[in-house]
Tab-separated table of C-alpha atoms in Angstrom:
chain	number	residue	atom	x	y	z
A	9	UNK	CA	-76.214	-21.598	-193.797
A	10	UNK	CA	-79.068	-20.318	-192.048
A	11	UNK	CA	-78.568	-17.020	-190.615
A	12	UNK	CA	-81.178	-13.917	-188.197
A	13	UNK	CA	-80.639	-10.727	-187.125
A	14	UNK	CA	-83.725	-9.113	-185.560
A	15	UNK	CA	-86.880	-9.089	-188.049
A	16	UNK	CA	-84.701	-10.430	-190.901
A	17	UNK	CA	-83.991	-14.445	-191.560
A	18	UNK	CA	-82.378	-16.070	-194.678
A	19	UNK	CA	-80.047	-18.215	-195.986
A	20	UNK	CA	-76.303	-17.789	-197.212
A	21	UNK	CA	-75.617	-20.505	-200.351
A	22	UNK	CA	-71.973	-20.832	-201.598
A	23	UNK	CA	-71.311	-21.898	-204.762
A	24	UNK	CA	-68.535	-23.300	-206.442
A	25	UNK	CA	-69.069	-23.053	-210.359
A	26	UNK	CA	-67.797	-21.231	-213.148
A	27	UNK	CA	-71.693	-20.349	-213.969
A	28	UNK	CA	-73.746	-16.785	-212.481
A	29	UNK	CA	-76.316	-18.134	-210.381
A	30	UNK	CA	-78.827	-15.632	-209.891
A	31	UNK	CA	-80.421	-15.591	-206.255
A	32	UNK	CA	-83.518	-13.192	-207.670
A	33	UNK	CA	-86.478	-15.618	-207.010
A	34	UNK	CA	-84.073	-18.942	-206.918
A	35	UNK	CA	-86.487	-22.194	-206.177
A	36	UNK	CA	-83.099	-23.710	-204.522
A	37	UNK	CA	-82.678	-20.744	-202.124
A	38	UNK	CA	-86.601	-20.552	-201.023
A	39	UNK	CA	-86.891	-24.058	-200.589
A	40	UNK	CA	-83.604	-24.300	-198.501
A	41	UNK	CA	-85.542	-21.086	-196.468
A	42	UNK	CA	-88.561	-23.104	-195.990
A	43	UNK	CA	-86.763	-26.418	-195.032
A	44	UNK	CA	-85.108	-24.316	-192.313
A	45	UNK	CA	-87.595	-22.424	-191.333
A	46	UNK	CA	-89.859	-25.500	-190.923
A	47	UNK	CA	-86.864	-27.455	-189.044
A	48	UNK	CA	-86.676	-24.576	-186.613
A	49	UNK	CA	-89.641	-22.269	-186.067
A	50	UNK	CA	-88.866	-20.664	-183.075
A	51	UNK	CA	-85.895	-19.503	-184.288
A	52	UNK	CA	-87.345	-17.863	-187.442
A	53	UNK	CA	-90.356	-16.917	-185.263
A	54	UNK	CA	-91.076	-12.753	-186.036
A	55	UNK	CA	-88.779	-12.754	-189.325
A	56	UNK	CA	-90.576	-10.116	-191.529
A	57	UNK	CA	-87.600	-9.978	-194.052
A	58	UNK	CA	-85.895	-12.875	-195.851
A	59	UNK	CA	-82.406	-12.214	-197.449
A	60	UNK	CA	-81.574	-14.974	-199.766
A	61	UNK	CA	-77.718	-14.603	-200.351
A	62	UNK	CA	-75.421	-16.303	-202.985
A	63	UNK	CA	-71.382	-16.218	-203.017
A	64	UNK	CA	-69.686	-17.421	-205.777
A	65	UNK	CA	-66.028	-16.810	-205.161
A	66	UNK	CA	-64.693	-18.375	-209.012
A	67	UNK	CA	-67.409	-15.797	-210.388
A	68	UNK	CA	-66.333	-12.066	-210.843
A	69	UNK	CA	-69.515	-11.184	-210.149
A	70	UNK	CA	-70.223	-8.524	-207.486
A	71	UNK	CA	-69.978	-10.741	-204.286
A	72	UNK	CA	-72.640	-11.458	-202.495
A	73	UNK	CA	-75.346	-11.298	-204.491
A	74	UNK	CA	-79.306	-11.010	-202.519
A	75	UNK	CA	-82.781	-10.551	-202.598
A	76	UNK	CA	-84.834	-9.808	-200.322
A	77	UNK	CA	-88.651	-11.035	-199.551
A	78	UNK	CA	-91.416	-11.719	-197.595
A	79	UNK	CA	-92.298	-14.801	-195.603
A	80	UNK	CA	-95.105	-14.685	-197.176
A	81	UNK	CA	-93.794	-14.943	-200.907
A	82	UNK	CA	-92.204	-18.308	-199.296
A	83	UNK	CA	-95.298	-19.615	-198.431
A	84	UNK	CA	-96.501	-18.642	-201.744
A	85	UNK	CA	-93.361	-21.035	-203.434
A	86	UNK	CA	-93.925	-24.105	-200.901
């Protein structure tokens, strides 16, 4: 789910395993960033941060976990 809030963009991914998924430098999370970035520029337009967020509710985990990065470190991965 792609998500803004002033200068910061990113995407919320919800998974369902058993297995941590780290979102530290995850290819799935960037390249769901890019593919909605590309689908819709304007909204994305300005975004300076990128949180990329990952909830795993059957993980006890601390919930969410993020990183955050640069637009330009997902230009870098495409």
């Amino acid at each position: 789910m792609p998500c803004r809030c002033g200068e910061t963009g990113g995407i919320w991914d919800w998974k369902f395993g058993r297995n941590h998924v780290s979102a530290e430098e995850n290819s799935q999370l960037m390249f769901y960033f890019a593919a909605v970035r590309n689908k819709y520029p304007k909204f994305f337009q300005g975004v300076t941060r990128v949180m990329l967020c990952i909830s795993q509710p059957q993980c006890n985990d601390q919930e969410p976990e993020t990183w955050e990065t640069t637009p330009e470190r997902i230009d870098q991965f495409i």
